[in-house]
Structure formats: structure tokens, C-alpha cells
């Protein structure tokens, strides 16, 4: 799946994308249970197969607000940074859509954000089960990191 930069940015600015929200509980995190995310993957697959932009937003019950989002994008920046996306891309350029795992929490690292490319949308649509297994493993790792950050003393320096 590919998209022209200006078309992608216009869709983001006009909020013409689908967000599937998932709320994990402390028990889900403790047990590394991602069953609640399974239905969201199916919705994501359907939306992407229909050439629609989509994301999964996982809300986490940490004291310091934290989220994990899986976004289909043309560049490794979250949708909220549409002005930076516009600055870093050529309007007429056609770019492939990739799935990016975006972890956000003030206590995660210095920037408060971590972005990892998971796979191209084309690869996800071709073999969802394999890509979902890789994404689940990455989400479990992020949950471990966020739990460690939540458990760390408040005066401990953030990871660089």
C-alpha cells in the first residue's frame, strides 16, 4: 500500500482515519495478556485492506500516562506531528505505508517517546499472523519497559 504524502497528511489533518481503542488492565500487563488487542488487529487488517488509514491505540493504567499505538504511516512520526511529517516529505512523493509502534510515556526516556518500525502494510496484509506475532512480542517488551519505568524511583535519571 502506497500513498502520496499530501494525500496522507490531508487525511490525518481531516481525521479521516480509524482508531481502534483498547484498554489494558494492570492484570493484563502483569500476565502479558494481549487478547484484547486481537480484535483490534482484525479491524486494522480490514481497514488497511480497504486502503484506509488506521491505528490501534492501547491505553495503559500506569500512574504516569502511557500509551502504545500501532499506526499506519508514511514516515516514523505519530499522526499528531502532521506539520513535521509535511516538513520531512515531498508533497507529490508517493511513499509506502508502514506500521509503526509508538510508545509514549514521560518516564520512558528523555524524549518521552519511542518509535519502532514493525513492518510494511503490504507485508502485514500478506501475512498478518506472522506480523502480529512480531508486534505482540514488541508490545510485551514495551510493557516490560513501561512497568520498569513506573517502578523506578521518581528521582532516578531517565534512560537516554
Short mmCIF file of N, CA and C in Angstrom, two decimals:
data_model
loop_
_atom_site.label_atom_id
_atom_site.label_comp_id
_atom_site.label_asym_id
_atom_site.label_seq_id
_atom_site.Cartn_x
_atom_site.Cartn_y
_atom_site.Cartn_z
N UNK A 1 0.85 -1.18 0.00
CA UNK A 1 0.00 0.00 0.00
C UNK A 1 0.89 1.24 0.00
N UNK A 2 0.61 2.13 -0.90
CA UNK A 2 1.35 3.38 -1.01
C UNK A 2 0.38 4.55 -0.99
N UNK A 3 0.93 5.72 -0.68
CA UNK A 3 0.08 6.90 -0.62
C UNK A 3 0.94 8.13 -0.88
N UNK A 4 0.35 9.09 -1.57
CA UNK A 4 1.03 10.35 -1.81
C UNK A 4 1.10 11.12 -0.49
N UNK A 5 2.23 11.75 -0.23
CA UNK A 5 2.45 12.46 1.04
C UNK A 5 1.34 13.45 1.34
N UNK A 6 0.99 14.30 0.37
CA UNK A 6 -0.03 15.32 0.64
C UNK A 6 -1.40 14.70 0.90
N UNK A 7 -1.69 13.57 0.27
CA UNK A 7 -2.95 12.87 0.49
C UNK A 7 -2.99 12.30 1.92
N UNK A 8 -1.87 11.71 2.35
CA UNK A 8 -1.76 11.17 3.70
C UNK A 8 -1.94 12.27 4.74
N UNK A 9 -1.23 13.38 4.55
CA UNK A 9 -1.27 14.49 5.51
C UNK A 9 -2.68 15.08 5.57
N UNK A 10 -3.33 15.23 4.42
CA UNK A 10 -4.70 15.75 4.40
C UNK A 10 -5.64 14.82 5.16
N UNK A 11 -5.48 13.52 4.99
CA UNK A 11 -6.33 12.55 5.69
C UNK A 11 -6.11 12.65 7.20
N UNK A 12 -4.87 12.81 7.62
CA UNK A 12 -4.57 12.92 9.05
C UNK A 12 -5.17 14.22 9.61
N UNK A 13 -4.95 15.32 8.91
CA UNK A 13 -5.46 16.61 9.38
C UNK A 13 -6.99 16.64 9.43
N UNK A 14 -7.62 15.97 8.48
CA UNK A 14 -9.09 15.92 8.44
C UNK A 14 -9.64 14.78 9.31
N UNK A 15 -8.74 14.10 10.01
CA UNK A 15 -9.08 12.97 10.88
C UNK A 15 -9.87 11.90 10.13
N UNK A 16 -9.44 11.63 8.90
CA UNK A 16 -10.07 10.59 8.07
C UNK A 16 -9.27 9.29 8.22
N UNK A 17 -9.22 8.83 9.44
CA UNK A 17 -8.59 7.56 9.75
C UNK A 17 -9.36 6.94 10.90
N UNK A 18 -9.20 5.65 11.05
CA UNK A 18 -9.94 4.93 12.08
C UNK A 18 -9.00 4.61 13.24
N UNK A 19 -9.48 4.83 14.45
CA UNK A 19 -8.74 4.46 15.65
C UNK A 19 -9.52 3.38 16.38
N UNK A 20 -8.86 2.27 16.63
CA UNK A 20 -9.45 1.21 17.44
C UNK A 20 -8.78 1.30 18.81
N UNK A 21 -9.57 1.64 19.82
CA UNK A 21 -9.03 1.81 21.17
C UNK A 21 -9.13 0.51 21.96
N UNK A 22 -8.07 0.23 22.72
CA UNK A 22 -8.01 -0.96 23.58
C UNK A 22 -7.51 -0.49 24.94
N UNK A 23 -8.20 -0.91 26.00
CA UNK A 23 -7.74 -0.58 27.35
C UNK A 23 -7.24 -1.85 28.02
N UNK A 24 -5.98 -1.83 28.41
CA UNK A 24 -5.43 -2.96 29.16
C UNK A 24 -5.52 -2.66 30.64
N UNK A 25 -5.70 -3.69 31.43
CA UNK A 25 -5.73 -3.54 32.88
C UNK A 25 -4.35 -3.88 33.45
N UNK A 26 -4.16 -3.59 34.71
CA UNK A 26 -2.90 -3.94 35.38
C UNK A 26 -2.69 -5.46 35.32
N UNK A 27 -3.77 -6.22 35.45
CA UNK A 27 -3.68 -7.69 35.37
C UNK A 27 -3.26 -8.13 33.98
N UNK A 28 -3.82 -7.50 32.94
CA UNK A 28 -3.41 -7.81 31.57
C UNK A 28 -1.90 -7.60 31.40
N UNK A 29 -1.41 -6.50 31.93
CA UNK A 29 0.01 -6.18 31.81
C UNK A 29 0.85 -7.17 32.59
N UNK A 30 0.44 -7.44 33.83
CA UNK A 30 1.18 -8.38 34.68
C UNK A 30 1.29 -9.75 34.01
N UNK A 31 0.21 -10.21 33.37
CA UNK A 31 0.18 -11.52 32.73
C UNK A 31 0.61 -11.49 31.27
N UNK A 32 1.02 -10.31 30.79
CA UNK A 32 1.39 -10.12 29.38
C UNK A 32 0.29 -10.68 28.48
N UNK A 33 -0.96 -10.38 28.85
CA UNK A 33 -2.13 -10.87 28.14
C UNK A 33 -2.60 -9.83 27.12
N UNK A 34 -2.44 -10.15 25.84
CA UNK A 34 -2.82 -9.21 24.79
C UNK A 34 -4.06 -9.66 24.03
N UNK A 35 -4.88 -10.51 24.66
CA UNK A 35 -6.10 -11.00 23.99
C UNK A 35 -7.01 -9.85 23.55
N UNK A 36 -7.06 -8.78 24.33
CA UNK A 36 -7.93 -7.64 24.00
C UNK A 36 -7.48 -6.95 22.71
N UNK A 37 -6.22 -7.12 22.34
CA UNK A 37 -5.70 -6.47 21.14
C UNK A 37 -6.04 -7.28 19.88
N UNK A 38 -6.36 -8.55 20.03
CA UNK A 38 -6.63 -9.44 18.88
C UNK A 38 -7.74 -8.89 17.97
N UNK A 39 -8.84 -8.44 18.54
CA UNK A 39 -9.94 -7.90 17.74
C UNK A 39 -9.51 -6.62 17.03
N UNK A 40 -8.66 -5.85 17.68
CA UNK A 40 -8.16 -4.61 17.07
C UNK A 40 -7.31 -4.91 15.84
N UNK A 41 -6.54 -5.99 15.89
CA UNK A 41 -5.74 -6.37 14.72
C UNK A 41 -6.64 -6.69 13.53
N UNK A 42 -7.74 -7.39 13.80
CA UNK A 42 -8.67 -7.76 12.74
C UNK A 42 -9.26 -6.49 12.11
N UNK A 43 -9.66 -5.53 12.94
CA UNK A 43 -10.19 -4.26 12.44
C UNK A 43 -9.13 -3.52 11.62
N UNK A 44 -7.90 -3.50 12.12
CA UNK A 44 -6.80 -2.84 11.42
C UNK A 44 -6.60 -3.48 10.04
N UNK A 45 -6.59 -4.80 10.01
CA UNK A 45 -6.40 -5.52 8.75
C UNK A 45 -7.51 -5.16 7.75
N UNK A 46 -8.75 -5.13 8.22
CA UNK A 46 -9.88 -4.81 7.33
C UNK A 46 -9.77 -3.38 6.79
N UNK A 47 -9.41 -2.44 7.65
CA UNK A 47 -9.31 -1.05 7.22
C UNK A 47 -8.17 -0.86 6.22
N UNK A 48 -7.03 -1.46 6.50
CA UNK A 48 -5.89 -1.33 5.60
C UNK A 48 -6.17 -2.02 4.26
N UNK A 49 -6.84 -3.16 4.30
CA UNK A 49 -7.19 -3.87 3.06
C UNK A 49 -8.14 -3.03 2.20
N UNK A 50 -8.92 -2.14 2.84
CA UNK A 50 -9.83 -1.25 2.13
C UNK A 50 -9.14 0.08 1.77
N UNK A 51 -7.81 0.11 1.88
CA UNK A 51 -7.00 1.31 1.58
C UNK A 51 -7.35 2.51 2.46
N UNK A 52 -7.69 2.24 3.71
CA UNK A 52 -7.97 3.29 4.68
C UNK A 52 -6.82 3.37 5.68
N UNK A 53 -6.54 4.57 6.15
CA UNK A 53 -5.52 4.76 7.17
C UNK A 53 -6.14 4.36 8.51
N UNK A 54 -5.36 3.69 9.35
CA UNK A 54 -5.90 3.22 10.62
C UNK A 54 -4.81 3.11 11.67
N UNK A 55 -5.25 3.05 12.91
CA UNK A 55 -4.33 2.85 14.03
C UNK A 55 -5.03 2.09 15.15
N UNK A 56 -4.20 1.49 16.00
CA UNK A 56 -4.67 0.88 17.24
C UNK A 56 -4.05 1.70 18.36
N UNK A 57 -4.86 2.12 19.31
CA UNK A 57 -4.36 2.88 20.45
C UNK A 57 -4.61 2.08 21.71
N UNK A 58 -3.54 1.68 22.38
CA UNK A 58 -3.64 0.88 23.60
C UNK A 58 -3.42 1.80 24.79
N UNK A 59 -4.44 1.93 25.60
CA UNK A 59 -4.36 2.76 26.80
C UNK A 59 -3.90 1.89 27.97
N UNK A 60 -2.99 2.45 28.76
CA UNK A 60 -2.37 1.68 29.84
C UNK A 60 -2.64 2.34 31.19
N UNK A 61 -2.86 1.54 32.23
CA UNK A 61 -3.26 2.07 33.53
C UNK A 61 -2.10 2.48 34.45
N UNK A 62 -1.05 3.07 33.89
CA UNK A 62 0.07 3.50 34.73
C UNK A 62 -0.22 4.86 35.35
N UNK A 63 0.41 5.13 36.49
CA UNK A 63 0.23 6.42 37.16
C UNK A 63 0.68 7.56 36.25
N UNK A 64 1.85 7.39 35.61
CA UNK A 64 2.30 8.34 34.60
C UNK A 64 1.63 7.91 33.30
N UNK A 65 0.82 8.78 32.69
CA UNK A 65 0.09 8.38 31.48
C UNK A 65 1.02 7.75 30.42
N UNK A 66 0.56 6.64 29.86
CA UNK A 66 1.34 5.92 28.86
C UNK A 66 0.40 5.32 27.82
N UNK A 67 0.85 5.33 26.58
CA UNK A 67 0.08 4.68 25.52
C UNK A 67 1.04 3.96 24.58
N UNK A 68 0.50 2.97 23.92
CA UNK A 68 1.20 2.30 22.85
C UNK A 68 0.25 2.37 21.66
N UNK A 69 0.76 2.88 20.55
CA UNK A 69 -0.07 2.98 19.35
C UNK A 69 0.61 2.24 18.21
N UNK A 70 -0.19 1.60 17.39
CA UNK A 70 0.29 0.98 16.17
C UNK A 70 -0.36 1.76 15.04
N UNK A 71 0.46 2.55 14.33
CA UNK A 71 -0.08 3.43 13.31
C UNK A 71 0.44 3.06 11.93
N UNK A 72 -0.43 3.15 10.94
CA UNK A 72 -0.03 3.02 9.54
C UNK A 72 0.37 4.42 9.08
N UNK A 73 1.63 4.59 8.68
CA UNK A 73 2.10 5.91 8.30
C UNK A 73 3.14 5.88 7.20
N UNK A 74 3.41 7.06 6.64
CA UNK A 74 4.39 7.17 5.56
C UNK A 74 5.78 7.51 6.09
N UNK A 75 5.85 7.83 7.37
CA UNK A 75 7.12 8.21 8.00
C UNK A 75 7.00 7.87 9.48
N UNK A 76 8.13 7.70 10.15
CA UNK A 76 8.11 7.27 11.55
C UNK A 76 7.85 8.43 12.52
N UNK A 77 6.70 9.07 12.33
CA UNK A 77 6.24 10.10 13.24
C UNK A 77 4.76 9.88 13.51
N UNK A 78 4.31 10.17 14.74
CA UNK A 78 2.89 9.98 15.06
C UNK A 78 2.01 10.99 14.31
N UNK A 79 0.76 10.64 14.15
CA UNK A 79 -0.20 11.47 13.44
C UNK A 79 -0.26 12.90 14.00
N UNK A 80 -0.09 13.06 15.30
CA UNK A 80 -0.17 14.39 15.93
C UNK A 80 0.88 15.34 15.39
N UNK A 81 1.96 14.81 14.85
CA UNK A 81 3.04 15.65 14.34
C UNK A 81 2.92 15.85 12.83
N UNK A 82 1.69 16.11 12.37
CA UNK A 82 1.44 16.24 10.94
C UNK A 82 2.25 17.36 10.29
N UNK A 83 2.54 18.44 11.02
CA UNK A 83 3.35 19.52 10.46
C UNK A 83 4.79 19.05 10.19
N UNK A 84 5.33 18.25 11.09
CA UNK A 84 6.68 17.71 10.88
C UNK A 84 6.69 16.70 9.73
N UNK A 85 5.62 15.91 9.63
CA UNK A 85 5.52 14.96 8.52
C UNK A 85 5.54 15.74 7.20
N UNK A 86 4.80 16.84 7.14
CA UNK A 86 4.75 17.67 5.94
C UNK A 86 6.12 18.27 5.63
N UNK A 87 6.84 18.67 6.68
CA UNK A 87 8.16 19.26 6.51
C UNK A 87 9.18 18.25 5.98
N UNK A 88 9.05 17.00 6.42
CA UNK A 88 10.05 15.97 6.09
C UNK A 88 9.74 15.16 4.84
N UNK A 89 8.62 15.45 4.19
CA UNK A 89 8.25 14.71 2.98
C UNK A 89 7.94 15.68 1.86
N UNK A 90 8.08 15.20 0.64
CA UNK A 90 7.72 15.98 -0.54
C UNK A 90 6.24 15.74 -0.83
N UNK A 91 5.47 16.80 -1.06
CA UNK A 91 4.02 16.70 -1.23
C UNK A 91 3.60 15.70 -2.30
N UNK A 92 4.28 15.70 -3.44
CA UNK A 92 3.88 14.85 -4.56
C UNK A 92 4.44 13.43 -4.45
N UNK A 93 5.36 13.22 -3.53
CA UNK A 93 6.04 11.93 -3.41
C UNK A 93 5.06 10.83 -2.97
N UNK A 94 5.15 9.68 -3.63
CA UNK A 94 4.36 8.52 -3.25
C UNK A 94 5.25 7.65 -2.38
N UNK A 95 4.76 7.34 -1.19
CA UNK A 95 5.57 6.59 -0.22
C UNK A 95 4.80 5.35 0.24
N UNK A 96 5.54 4.29 0.57
CA UNK A 96 4.87 3.10 1.11
C UNK A 96 4.39 3.37 2.54
N UNK A 97 3.28 2.75 2.90
CA UNK A 97 2.80 2.83 4.27
C UNK A 97 3.43 1.70 5.08
N UNK A 98 3.88 2.05 6.27
CA UNK A 98 4.46 1.08 7.19
C UNK A 98 3.69 1.13 8.50
N UNK A 99 3.82 0.07 9.27
CA UNK A 99 3.24 0.05 10.61
C UNK A 99 4.33 0.43 11.60
N UNK A 100 4.05 1.47 12.40
CA UNK A 100 4.98 1.95 13.40
C UNK A 100 4.38 1.75 14.79
N UNK A 101 5.19 1.21 15.69
CA UNK A 101 4.78 1.04 17.08
C UNK A 101 5.32 2.25 17.84
N UNK A 102 4.40 3.05 18.37
CA UNK A 102 4.77 4.30 19.04
C UNK A 102 4.42 4.18 20.52
N UNK A 103 5.46 4.19 21.35
CA UNK A 103 5.28 4.10 22.80
C UNK A 103 5.50 5.49 23.37
N UNK A 104 4.55 5.96 24.16
CA UNK A 104 4.64 7.31 24.72
C UNK A 104 4.43 7.26 26.24
N UNK A 105 5.37 7.84 26.97
CA UNK A 105 5.27 8.00 28.42
C UNK A 105 6.40 8.94 28.86
N UNK A 106 6.08 9.88 29.71
CA UNK A 106 7.09 10.85 30.18
C UNK A 106 8.30 10.17 30.79
N UNK A 107 8.08 9.04 31.47
CA UNK A 107 9.18 8.38 32.19
C UNK A 107 9.85 7.27 31.37
N UNK A 108 9.54 7.18 30.07
CA UNK A 108 10.11 6.14 29.23
C UNK A 108 11.57 6.42 28.90
N UNK A 109 11.85 7.63 28.44
CA UNK A 109 13.21 8.06 28.09
C UNK A 109 13.21 9.58 28.05
N UNK A 110 14.31 10.17 27.60
CA UNK A 110 14.43 11.63 27.61
C UNK A 110 13.35 12.29 26.74
N UNK A 111 13.07 11.73 25.58
CA UNK A 111 12.08 12.34 24.68
C UNK A 111 10.64 11.99 25.06
N UNK A 112 10.46 10.95 25.89
CA UNK A 112 9.12 10.53 26.27
C UNK A 112 8.43 9.71 25.19
N UNK A 113 9.20 9.32 24.16
CA UNK A 113 8.60 8.59 23.05
C UNK A 113 9.62 7.63 22.44
N UNK A 114 9.11 6.50 21.95
CA UNK A 114 9.93 5.54 21.23
C UNK A 114 9.12 5.07 20.02
N UNK A 115 9.72 5.12 18.84
CA UNK A 115 9.03 4.71 17.61
C UNK A 115 9.83 3.60 16.95
N UNK A 116 9.16 2.48 16.69
CA UNK A 116 9.80 1.34 16.05
C UNK A 116 9.00 0.93 14.82
N UNK A 117 9.69 0.76 13.69
CA UNK A 117 9.01 0.26 12.50
C UNK A 117 8.82 -1.24 12.65
N UNK A 118 7.58 -1.69 12.49
CA UNK A 118 7.25 -3.10 12.65
C UNK A 118 7.26 -3.85 11.32
N UNK A 119 6.62 -3.30 10.31
CA UNK A 119 6.53 -3.97 9.00
C UNK A 119 5.86 -3.03 8.01
N UNK A 120 5.97 -3.35 6.74
CA UNK A 120 5.22 -2.59 5.76
C UNK A 120 3.76 -3.03 5.85
N UNK A 121 2.86 -2.15 5.45
CA UNK A 121 1.44 -2.52 5.42
C UNK A 121 1.24 -3.67 4.44
N UNK A 122 1.97 -3.65 3.33
CA UNK A 122 1.86 -4.72 2.34
C UNK A 122 2.22 -6.07 2.96
N UNK A 123 3.31 -6.12 3.74
CA UNK A 123 3.72 -7.38 4.39
C UNK A 123 2.67 -7.82 5.42
N UNK A 124 2.12 -6.86 6.15
CA UNK A 124 1.08 -7.16 7.14
C UNK A 124 -0.14 -7.78 6.47
N UNK A 125 -0.56 -7.19 5.36
CA UNK A 125 -1.74 -7.70 4.66
C UNK A 125 -1.47 -9.06 4.01
N UNK A 126 -0.22 -9.30 3.64
CA UNK A 126 0.14 -10.57 3.01
C UNK A 126 0.21 -11.71 4.01
N UNK A 127 0.72 -11.41 5.23
CA UNK A 127 0.89 -12.46 6.24
C UNK A 127 0.62 -11.89 7.64
N UNK A 128 -0.65 -11.59 7.92
CA UNK A 128 -0.98 -10.94 9.20
C UNK A 128 -0.53 -11.71 10.43
N UNK A 129 -0.67 -13.02 10.44
CA UNK A 129 -0.35 -13.81 11.64
C UNK A 129 1.12 -13.65 12.03
N UNK A 130 2.02 -13.71 11.06
CA UNK A 130 3.45 -13.57 11.36
C UNK A 130 3.77 -12.17 11.88
N UNK A 131 3.22 -11.16 11.23
CA UNK A 131 3.49 -9.77 11.64
C UNK A 131 2.87 -9.49 13.00
N UNK A 132 1.66 -10.00 13.24
CA UNK A 132 1.01 -9.81 14.54
C UNK A 132 1.85 -10.44 15.65
N UNK A 133 2.42 -11.60 15.41
CA UNK A 133 3.28 -12.25 16.42
C UNK A 133 4.49 -11.36 16.74
N UNK A 134 5.07 -10.74 15.72
CA UNK A 134 6.21 -9.84 15.93
C UNK A 134 5.78 -8.59 16.69
N UNK A 135 4.62 -8.06 16.34
CA UNK A 135 4.11 -6.86 17.02
C UNK A 135 3.78 -7.18 18.48
N UNK A 136 3.13 -8.32 18.72
CA UNK A 136 2.83 -8.74 20.10
C UNK A 136 4.10 -8.84 20.94
N UNK A 137 5.14 -9.42 20.37
CA UNK A 137 6.42 -9.55 21.10
C UNK A 137 6.97 -8.16 21.43
N UNK A 138 6.88 -7.24 20.48
CA UNK A 138 7.36 -5.88 20.72
C UNK A 138 6.51 -5.16 21.77
N UNK A 139 5.20 -5.35 21.73
CA UNK A 139 4.32 -4.73 22.73
C UNK A 139 4.64 -5.27 24.12
N UNK A 140 4.84 -6.57 24.23
CA UNK A 140 5.18 -7.16 25.53
C UNK A 140 6.48 -6.57 26.06
N UNK A 141 7.47 -6.36 25.18
CA UNK A 141 8.73 -5.74 25.58
C UNK A 141 8.49 -4.31 26.06
N UNK A 142 7.65 -3.56 25.35
CA UNK A 142 7.35 -2.18 25.74
C UNK A 142 6.63 -2.14 27.08
N UNK A 143 5.72 -3.09 27.30
CA UNK A 143 5.01 -3.14 28.59
C UNK A 143 5.99 -3.40 29.73
N UNK A 144 6.97 -4.27 29.49
CA UNK A 144 8.02 -4.54 30.49
C UNK A 144 8.80 -3.27 30.79
N UNK A 145 9.18 -2.53 29.74
CA UNK A 145 9.94 -1.29 29.91
C UNK A 145 9.11 -0.23 30.65
N UNK A 146 7.83 -0.11 30.29
CA UNK A 146 6.97 0.86 30.96
C UNK A 146 6.73 0.49 32.42
N UNK A 147 6.60 -0.81 32.71
CA UNK A 147 6.43 -1.25 34.09
C UNK A 147 7.69 -0.94 34.89
N UNK A 148 8.86 -1.17 34.29
CA UNK A 148 10.12 -0.87 34.96
C UNK A 148 10.24 0.63 35.22
N UNK A 149 9.83 1.45 34.26
CA UNK A 149 9.87 2.90 34.44
C UNK A 149 8.91 3.33 35.54
N UNK A 150 7.74 2.70 35.59
CA UNK A 150 6.75 3.02 36.62
C UNK A 150 7.24 2.62 38.01
N UNK A 151 8.00 1.51 38.07
CA UNK A 151 8.50 1.01 39.36
C UNK A 151 9.75 1.73 39.82
N UNK A 152 10.42 2.47 38.93
CA UNK A 152 11.67 3.14 39.26
C UNK A 152 11.40 4.32 40.20
N UNK A 153 12.37 4.62 41.09
CA UNK A 153 12.20 5.79 41.96
C UNK A 153 12.05 7.06 41.13
N UNK A 154 11.25 7.98 41.61
CA UNK A 154 10.95 9.20 40.86
C UNK A 154 12.19 10.04 40.56
N UNK A 155 13.21 9.96 41.42
CA UNK A 155 14.41 10.78 41.21
C UNK A 155 15.46 10.05 40.36
N UNK A 156 15.17 8.86 39.90
CA UNK A 156 16.11 8.12 39.07
C UNK A 156 16.19 8.80 37.68
N UNK A 157 17.40 8.89 37.13
CA UNK A 157 17.52 9.54 35.81
C UNK A 157 16.87 8.69 34.73
N UNK A 158 16.27 9.36 33.76
CA UNK A 158 15.62 8.66 32.63
C UNK A 158 16.68 8.05 31.73
N UNK A 159 16.32 6.95 31.08
CA UNK A 159 17.22 6.30 30.13
C UNK A 159 17.44 7.22 28.94
N UNK A 160 18.66 7.19 28.41
CA UNK A 160 18.96 8.06 27.25
C UNK A 160 18.72 7.35 25.97
#
